[in-house]
Amino acid sequence: MIKTFALPSSPSRSFNSNIGSFKQFKGYGYGVRMGLSIAQPDDWHLHLRDGELLEAVVSHSAKQFGRAIIMPNLRPPVTTTAAAVEYRDSILKSLQGKTDFTPLMTLYLTDKTSPHEIKLARESGVVYGVKLYPAGATTNSQDGVTDLFGKCIPVLEEMVNQDMPLLVHGEVTDPEIDIFDRERVFIDRILKPLIQRLPKLKVVMEHVTTMDAVKFVESCEEGCVAATVTPQHLLLNRNSLFQGGLQPHNYCLPVLKRETHRQAIVAAVTSGNRRFFLGTDSAPHERQRKESACGCAGVFNSPVALSLYAKVFEEAGVLDKLEAFTSFNGPDFYGLPRNTRKITLKKETWKVPEAYSYASGSIVPMSAGESLEWLPYLPS
């Protein structure tokens, strides 16, 4: 349950979490501003990369989130349990013991993944899902699945046996399908038949972007099909790719969609529906790789994600529903305990850096240079 409390500040005001609006607070010689105390959130879809990029970005997630589902699309991809354990060790090494952050690993599904590997993954205690990338759908997906029903059914059946979720990048890659329709077509061609064939398979439809995806998830049995939602798909529409010139740092896959789709996603998330939960899909790329003749897809949002989610719920007038979305729905779906540690979101204006530098270059975050109004703090 969200707790609100007063913090010294000016001007004087207090907050009613039921209606999401401020009122002037009189009778004190100093002002107050609102703070929200919620259970520490988890990120159920995160790209940390490896090497120098991993070391540059991992702390941004570890400072705010208790756990994160780590995507396996490295080069080479994380296709085995042994590779997942090794990747987990490198993440923890990068953190140097300075945090209690727990990486939850995933395997990269290929045409050659075996049912035995799924058993090993479950027995390892460190692998919590298997990621489906249709071949060619997004960054480092060239080794992804080419024929899900023809080559992967034995693996998916073993995933049912092991209660191992399938995490889906839900887009077809047929060149004749318009890029703005790829999610909708994937639902019709792949997801609906998959759920009919394996109704007990737990599926997370990652980074949903359309009204079609919202309706599909809402139509499925609760506890079997869920969805993660990113800050960019809650706050931006496809105009954000072109306003004031081409905006490469707003380019991601699945690509941003029409305003009607954005509104449908906001409505679903802020309704309190338990099927939707936080997944940033934060995907860092070095600045020059984004600002190039063939820019990479991915939005780096880890430093601003919680601030932006709070903005969405505040604007909808339902800050009382933020905690369930950020901190409860995800672990409940994965069958994991909720975090007991608390995090505070203060109503405090702060400016997002234009970029974050590291040894090999810099990374531009979402909302670079903008002022945001919520700032997360962990207790010391």
Coordinates of C-alpha atoms in Angstrom, one line a residue:
M1 CA 0.0 0.0 0.0
I2 CA 1.3 3.5 -0.9
K3 CA 2.0 5.8 2.0
T4 CA 2.1 9.5 1.6
F5 CA 4.0 11.9 3.9
A6 CA 5.2 15.4 4.1
L7 CA 8.7 16.6 3.4
P8 CA 10.1 20.1 4.2
S9 CA 9.9 22.3 1.1
S10 CA 8.3 25.3 -0.4
P11 CA 5.7 26.3 -1.4
S12 CA 3.4 24.8 1.2
R13 CA 1.2 22.0 -0.1
S14 CA 0.0 18.5 0.6
F15 CA -1.3 15.7 -1.5
N16 CA -4.5 13.6 -1.7
S17 CA -3.5 10.3 -3.3
N18 CA -7.1 9.3 -4.1
I19 CA -7.7 12.2 -6.5
G20 CA -4.1 12.9 -7.6
S21 CA -4.1 16.6 -7.0
F22 CA -2.4 19.1 -4.7
K23 CA -4.0 21.5 -2.3
Q24 CA -2.5 24.3 -0.3
F25 CA -1.6 23.3 3.2
K26 CA -2.1 26.2 5.7
G27 CA -1.0 26.8 9.3
Y28 CA 2.6 25.9 9.1
G29 CA 5.6 28.1 9.2
Y30 CA 7.3 26.0 6.5
G31 CA 6.1 24.2 3.4
V32 CA 5.6 20.5 2.7
R33 CA 5.8 18.5 -0.4
M34 CA 4.6 15.0 -1.1
G35 CA 6.6 11.8 -0.9
L36 CA 5.4 8.3 -1.8
S37 CA 6.7 5.3 0.1
I38 CA 6.3 2.1 -1.9
A39 CA 7.7 -1.4 -2.0
Q40 CA 10.9 -1.4 -4.0
P41 CA 10.1 -2.1 -7.7
D42 CA 11.6 -4.7 -10.0
D43 CA 12.3 -4.3 -13.7
W44 CA 10.9 -7.3 -15.6
H45 CA 12.6 -6.4 -18.9
L46 CA 16.1 -5.0 -18.9
H47 CA 19.1 -4.9 -21.3
L48 CA 22.4 -4.6 -19.6
R49 CA 24.7 -5.5 -22.5
D50 CA 28.3 -6.6 -21.6
G51 CA 31.8 -5.2 -21.3
E52 CA 32.2 -1.5 -20.8
L53 CA 28.6 -0.8 -21.6
L54 CA 27.5 -3.1 -18.8
E55 CA 29.7 -1.4 -16.3
A56 CA 28.4 2.0 -17.5
V57 CA 24.7 1.3 -17.1
V58 CA 24.1 -1.4 -14.5
S59 CA 24.3 0.9 -11.5
H60 CA 21.4 3.0 -12.8
S61 CA 19.1 0.0 -12.4
A62 CA 20.7 -1.4 -9.2
K63 CA 20.1 2.0 -7.4
Q64 CA 16.4 1.7 -7.9
F65 CA 15.2 -1.8 -8.6
G66 CA 15.5 -4.9 -6.4
R67 CA 15.5 -7.4 -9.2
A68 CA 15.5 -7.4 -13.0
I69 CA 14.9 -9.9 -15.7
I70 CA 18.0 -9.6 -17.9
M71 CA 17.6 -10.0 -21.6
P72 CA 19.9 -12.6 -23.3
N73 CA 20.5 -10.9 -26.7
L74 CA 24.3 -10.5 -26.4
R75 CA 26.8 -11.4 -29.1
P76 CA 26.9 -14.4 -28.9
P77 CA 23.5 -14.8 -27.4
V78 CA 22.9 -16.5 -24.0
T79 CA 21.5 -19.8 -25.2
T80 CA 22.6 -22.1 -22.4
T81 CA 22.3 -22.3 -18.6
A82 CA 26.1 -22.2 -18.2
A83 CA 26.3 -19.0 -20.3
A84 CA 23.5 -17.5 -18.2
V85 CA 25.3 -18.3 -15.0
E86 CA 28.5 -16.8 -16.4
Y87 CA 26.6 -13.6 -17.5
R88 CA 25.1 -13.3 -14.1
D89 CA 28.5 -13.5 -12.5
S90 CA 29.8 -10.7 -14.7
I91 CA 26.9 -8.5 -13.7
L92 CA 27.4 -9.0 -10.0
K93 CA 31.2 -8.4 -10.5
S94 CA 30.4 -5.1 -12.2
L95 CA 28.4 -4.1 -9.1
Q96 CA 31.4 -4.9 -6.8
G97 CA 29.1 -5.9 -3.9
K98 CA 27.7 -2.3 -3.5
T99 CA 24.0 -3.3 -3.8
D100 CA 21.5 -6.0 -3.1
F101 CA 20.3 -6.0 -6.7
T102 CA 19.5 -9.4 -8.0
P103 CA 19.8 -10.2 -11.8
L104 CA 17.2 -12.8 -12.9
M105 CA 18.6 -14.5 -16.0
T106 CA 16.9 -15.7 -19.2
L107 CA 17.8 -18.0 -22.1
Y108 CA 17.7 -17.0 -25.7
L109 CA 15.3 -19.4 -27.6
T110 CA 16.6 -20.8 -30.9
D111 CA 15.5 -23.4 -33.3
K112 CA 18.0 -25.8 -31.6
T113 CA 17.2 -25.2 -28.0
S114 CA 16.5 -28.6 -26.3
P115 CA 14.0 -29.6 -23.6
H116 CA 17.0 -30.8 -21.5
E117 CA 18.3 -27.2 -21.5
I118 CA 15.0 -26.1 -20.0
K119 CA 15.4 -28.7 -17.2
L120 CA 18.9 -27.4 -16.5
A121 CA 17.7 -23.9 -16.5
R122 CA 15.0 -24.6 -13.9
E123 CA 17.5 -26.6 -11.7
S124 CA 20.0 -23.8 -11.8
G125 CA 17.9 -21.4 -9.7
V126 CA 19.2 -18.4 -11.7
V127 CA 17.2 -18.7 -14.9
Y128 CA 13.6 -17.3 -14.7
G129 CA 12.4 -17.2 -18.3
V130 CA 13.1 -18.0 -22.0
K131 CA 13.1 -15.2 -24.5
L132 CA 11.5 -15.6 -27.9
Y133 CA 13.0 -13.3 -30.6
P134 CA 11.6 -13.9 -34.0
A135 CA 14.7 -14.0 -36.2
G136 CA 15.5 -10.5 -37.4
A137 CA 12.9 -8.7 -35.2
T138 CA 15.3 -6.4 -33.2
T139 CA 18.8 -5.9 -31.9
N140 CA 20.9 -9.1 -32.0
S141 CA 17.9 -11.3 -33.0
Q142 CA 19.6 -12.9 -36.0
D143 CA 19.9 -16.2 -34.1
G144 CA 16.2 -16.1 -33.1
V145 CA 13.4 -18.6 -33.9
T146 CA 12.5 -19.1 -37.6
D147 CA 9.6 -21.6 -37.1
L148 CA 8.1 -21.7 -33.6
F149 CA 5.5 -24.4 -34.3
G150 CA 7.7 -26.5 -36.5
K151 CA 10.9 -26.5 -34.3
C152 CA 10.1 -25.4 -30.8
I153 CA 7.0 -27.3 -29.5
P154 CA 9.0 -29.9 -27.5
V155 CA 10.8 -27.1 -25.7
L156 CA 7.6 -25.2 -25.1
E157 CA 6.0 -28.3 -23.7
E158 CA 8.9 -28.7 -21.3
M159 CA 8.6 -25.1 -20.3
V160 CA 5.0 -25.9 -19.2
N161 CA 6.3 -28.8 -17.2
Q162 CA 8.9 -26.7 -15.5
D163 CA 6.6 -23.6 -15.1
M164 CA 9.1 -21.6 -17.0
P165 CA 7.6 -18.4 -18.6
L166 CA 8.1 -17.6 -22.3
L167 CA 9.0 -13.9 -22.8
V168 CA 7.9 -12.8 -26.2
H169 CA 9.1 -10.1 -28.5
G170 CA 5.7 -9.9 -30.3
E171 CA 6.4 -8.9 -33.9
V172 CA 6.4 -10.8 -37.2
T173 CA 9.3 -10.0 -39.5
D174 CA 7.7 -10.6 -42.9
P175 CA 8.9 -7.8 -45.1
E176 CA 5.4 -7.4 -46.7
I177 CA 3.9 -6.5 -43.3
D178 CA 3.9 -2.8 -42.4
I179 CA 6.1 -2.2 -39.4
F180 CA 3.2 -0.5 -37.6
D181 CA 1.1 -3.7 -38.0
R182 CA 3.7 -6.3 -36.9
E183 CA 2.5 -6.6 -33.4
R184 CA -1.1 -7.1 -34.4
V185 CA -0.2 -9.7 -37.0
F186 CA 2.0 -11.6 -34.5
I187 CA -0.9 -11.9 -32.1
D188 CA -3.2 -13.3 -34.8
R189 CA -0.6 -15.6 -36.4
I190 CA 1.5 -16.8 -33.4
L191 CA 0.2 -15.9 -30.0
K192 CA -3.5 -16.9 -30.3
P193 CA -2.6 -20.3 -31.8
L194 CA 0.1 -20.8 -29.2
I195 CA -2.2 -20.2 -26.3
Q196 CA -4.8 -22.4 -27.8
R197 CA -2.3 -25.2 -28.2
L198 CA -0.5 -24.8 -24.9
P199 CA -3.0 -23.1 -22.5
K200 CA -0.9 -23.7 -19.4
L201 CA 2.2 -22.0 -20.9
K202 CA 3.0 -18.8 -19.0
V203 CA 3.6 -16.0 -21.5
V204 CA 4.8 -12.4 -21.0
M205 CA 4.1 -10.2 -24.0
E206 CA 7.0 -7.8 -23.7
H207 CA 6.8 -4.1 -24.3
V208 CA 3.2 -4.0 -25.6
T209 CA 2.6 -1.1 -28.0
T210 CA -1.0 -1.4 -29.4
M211 CA -4.6 -1.5 -28.4
D212 CA -4.7 -4.9 -30.0
A213 CA -2.1 -6.2 -27.5
V214 CA -4.0 -4.7 -24.6
K215 CA -7.2 -6.4 -25.7
F216 CA -5.5 -9.7 -26.2
V217 CA -3.8 -9.7 -22.8
E218 CA -7.1 -8.7 -21.1
S219 CA -8.9 -11.6 -22.9
C220 CA -6.5 -14.3 -21.6
E221 CA -6.7 -16.1 -18.3
E222 CA -5.2 -14.1 -15.5
G223 CA -2.0 -15.7 -14.3
C224 CA -1.2 -17.3 -17.7
V225 CA -0.6 -14.3 -19.9
A226 CA 0.7 -10.9 -18.8
A227 CA 2.5 -7.9 -20.3
T228 CA 5.3 -5.5 -19.5
V229 CA 5.0 -1.9 -20.4
T230 CA 7.8 0.7 -21.0
P231 CA 8.0 4.4 -20.1
Q232 CA 8.4 5.3 -23.8
H233 CA 5.3 3.5 -24.9
L234 CA 3.3 5.2 -22.1
L235 CA 4.5 8.7 -22.9
L236 CA 5.4 8.9 -26.5
N237 CA 3.6 8.3 -29.8
R238 CA 5.1 7.9 -33.3
N239 CA 5.1 11.7 -33.8
S240 CA 7.9 11.7 -31.2
L241 CA 10.2 10.1 -33.8
F242 CA 9.9 13.1 -36.2
Q243 CA 9.1 16.3 -34.3
G244 CA 11.8 18.9 -34.8
G245 CA 13.6 16.5 -37.1
L246 CA 14.5 12.8 -36.9
Q247 CA 14.8 11.8 -33.2
P248 CA 17.0 8.7 -33.1
H249 CA 17.0 8.4 -29.3
N250 CA 13.2 7.8 -29.4
Y251 CA 13.6 5.0 -31.9
C252 CA 13.0 1.5 -30.5
L253 CA 11.5 -1.8 -31.5
P254 CA 8.6 -2.4 -31.4
V255 CA 8.4 1.1 -32.9
L256 CA 6.2 3.8 -31.2
K257 CA 2.6 3.8 -32.5
R258 CA -0.4 6.1 -33.0
E259 CA -1.7 8.2 -30.1
T260 CA -4.9 6.0 -29.9
H261 CA -2.7 3.1 -29.1
R262 CA -0.7 5.0 -26.5
Q263 CA -3.9 6.0 -24.8
A264 CA -5.1 2.4 -24.7
I265 CA -1.9 1.3 -23.0
V266 CA -2.1 4.1 -20.4
A267 CA -5.8 3.2 -19.7
A268 CA -4.9 -0.5 -19.2
V269 CA -1.9 0.2 -16.9
T270 CA -3.6 2.8 -14.7
S271 CA -6.8 0.7 -14.4
G272 CA -5.1 -1.5 -11.8
N273 CA -5.3 -4.6 -14.0
R274 CA -2.9 -7.2 -12.5
R275 CA -1.9 -8.5 -15.9
F276 CA 0.3 -5.4 -16.6
F277 CA 3.6 -4.6 -14.9
L278 CA 6.8 -2.6 -15.1
G279 CA 9.3 -3.6 -17.7
T280 CA 11.5 -0.7 -18.9
D281 CA 13.1 -2.4 -21.9
S282 CA 16.0 0.0 -21.2
A283 CA 18.4 -0.7 -24.1
P284 CA 21.5 1.4 -24.1
H285 CA 23.6 2.1 -27.2
E286 CA 26.7 4.3 -27.5
R287 CA 25.6 7.7 -28.8
Q288 CA 27.3 7.4 -32.2
R289 CA 25.6 4.1 -32.9
K290 CA 22.2 5.8 -32.3
E291 CA 23.1 9.0 -34.3
S292 CA 24.3 7.3 -37.4
A293 CA 23.2 6.5 -41.0
C294 CA 21.7 3.2 -39.7
G295 CA 20.9 4.0 -36.0
C296 CA 20.3 1.2 -33.5
A297 CA 16.9 0.6 -31.9
G298 CA 16.6 1.1 -28.2
V299 CA 15.8 3.7 -25.6
F300 CA 18.0 4.0 -22.5
N301 CA 15.5 4.9 -19.8
S302 CA 16.9 3.3 -16.6
P303 CA 17.9 6.6 -14.9
V304 CA 14.4 8.1 -15.5
A305 CA 12.0 5.2 -15.6
L306 CA 10.5 5.4 -12.1
S307 CA 10.1 9.2 -12.4
L308 CA 8.3 8.7 -15.7
Y309 CA 6.0 6.0 -14.5
A310 CA 5.0 8.2 -11.5
K311 CA 4.3 11.0 -14.0
V312 CA 1.9 8.8 -15.9
F313 CA 0.0 7.6 -12.8
E314 CA -0.1 11.2 -11.4
E315 CA -1.5 12.6 -14.6
A316 CA -4.2 9.8 -14.6
G317 CA -5.0 10.7 -11.0
V318 CA -4.3 7.2 -9.7
L319 CA -1.0 7.4 -7.8
D320 CA -2.6 4.9 -5.3
K321 CA -2.3 2.3 -8.1
L322 CA 1.4 2.9 -8.9
E323 CA 2.8 0.5 -6.3
A324 CA 0.9 -2.5 -7.7
F325 CA 2.2 -1.9 -11.2
T326 CA 5.8 -1.3 -10.2
S327 CA 6.2 -3.7 -7.2
F328 CA 3.4 -6.3 -6.9
N329 CA 2.1 -7.5 -10.3
G330 CA 5.4 -8.7 -11.6
P331 CA 6.6 -10.9 -8.7
D332 CA 3.0 -12.2 -8.3
F333 CA 3.0 -13.4 -11.9
Y334 CA 6.5 -14.9 -11.7
G335 CA 5.7 -16.6 -8.4
L336 CA 8.3 -14.7 -6.5
P337 CA 8.0 -12.9 -3.1
R338 CA 7.4 -9.2 -3.2
N339 CA 10.2 -6.9 -2.0
T340 CA 10.0 -5.9 1.6
R341 CA 12.4 -3.0 1.3
K342 CA 10.9 0.4 0.7
I343 CA 11.8 3.1 -1.8
T344 CA 10.7 6.8 -1.6
L345 CA 9.5 8.8 -4.6
K346 CA 9.8 12.5 -3.7
K347 CA 8.0 15.3 -5.5
E348 CA 11.2 17.1 -6.4
T349 CA 12.2 18.7 -9.7
W350 CA 15.4 17.5 -11.2
K351 CA 17.1 17.8 -14.5
V352 CA 18.0 14.8 -16.6
P353 CA 21.6 14.9 -17.8
E354 CA 22.1 15.4 -21.6
A355 CA 24.2 12.2 -21.6
Y356 CA 26.1 9.8 -19.4
S357 CA 29.8 9.4 -20.3
Y358 CA 31.9 6.3 -20.1
A359 CA 35.3 5.1 -21.3
S360 CA 34.3 4.5 -24.9
G361 CA 31.8 7.3 -25.5
S362 CA 28.4 8.4 -24.1
I363 CA 24.8 7.3 -23.8
V364 CA 21.8 9.6 -24.2
P365 CA 19.0 8.8 -21.8
M366 CA 15.3 9.2 -22.4
S367 CA 14.1 12.8 -21.6
A368 CA 17.7 14.1 -21.9
G369 CA 17.9 17.7 -20.7
E370 CA 14.3 17.8 -19.5
S371 CA 13.1 18.5 -16.0
L372 CA 11.2 15.8 -14.2
E373 CA 9.1 16.1 -11.0
W374 CA 9.6 12.8 -9.2
L375 CA 12.9 11.6 -7.8
P376 CA 13.4 8.1 -6.3
Y377 CA 15.4 7.5 -3.1
L378 CA 16.4 4.3 -1.4
P379 CA 16.8 4.4 2.4
S380 CA 20.5 4.5 3.4

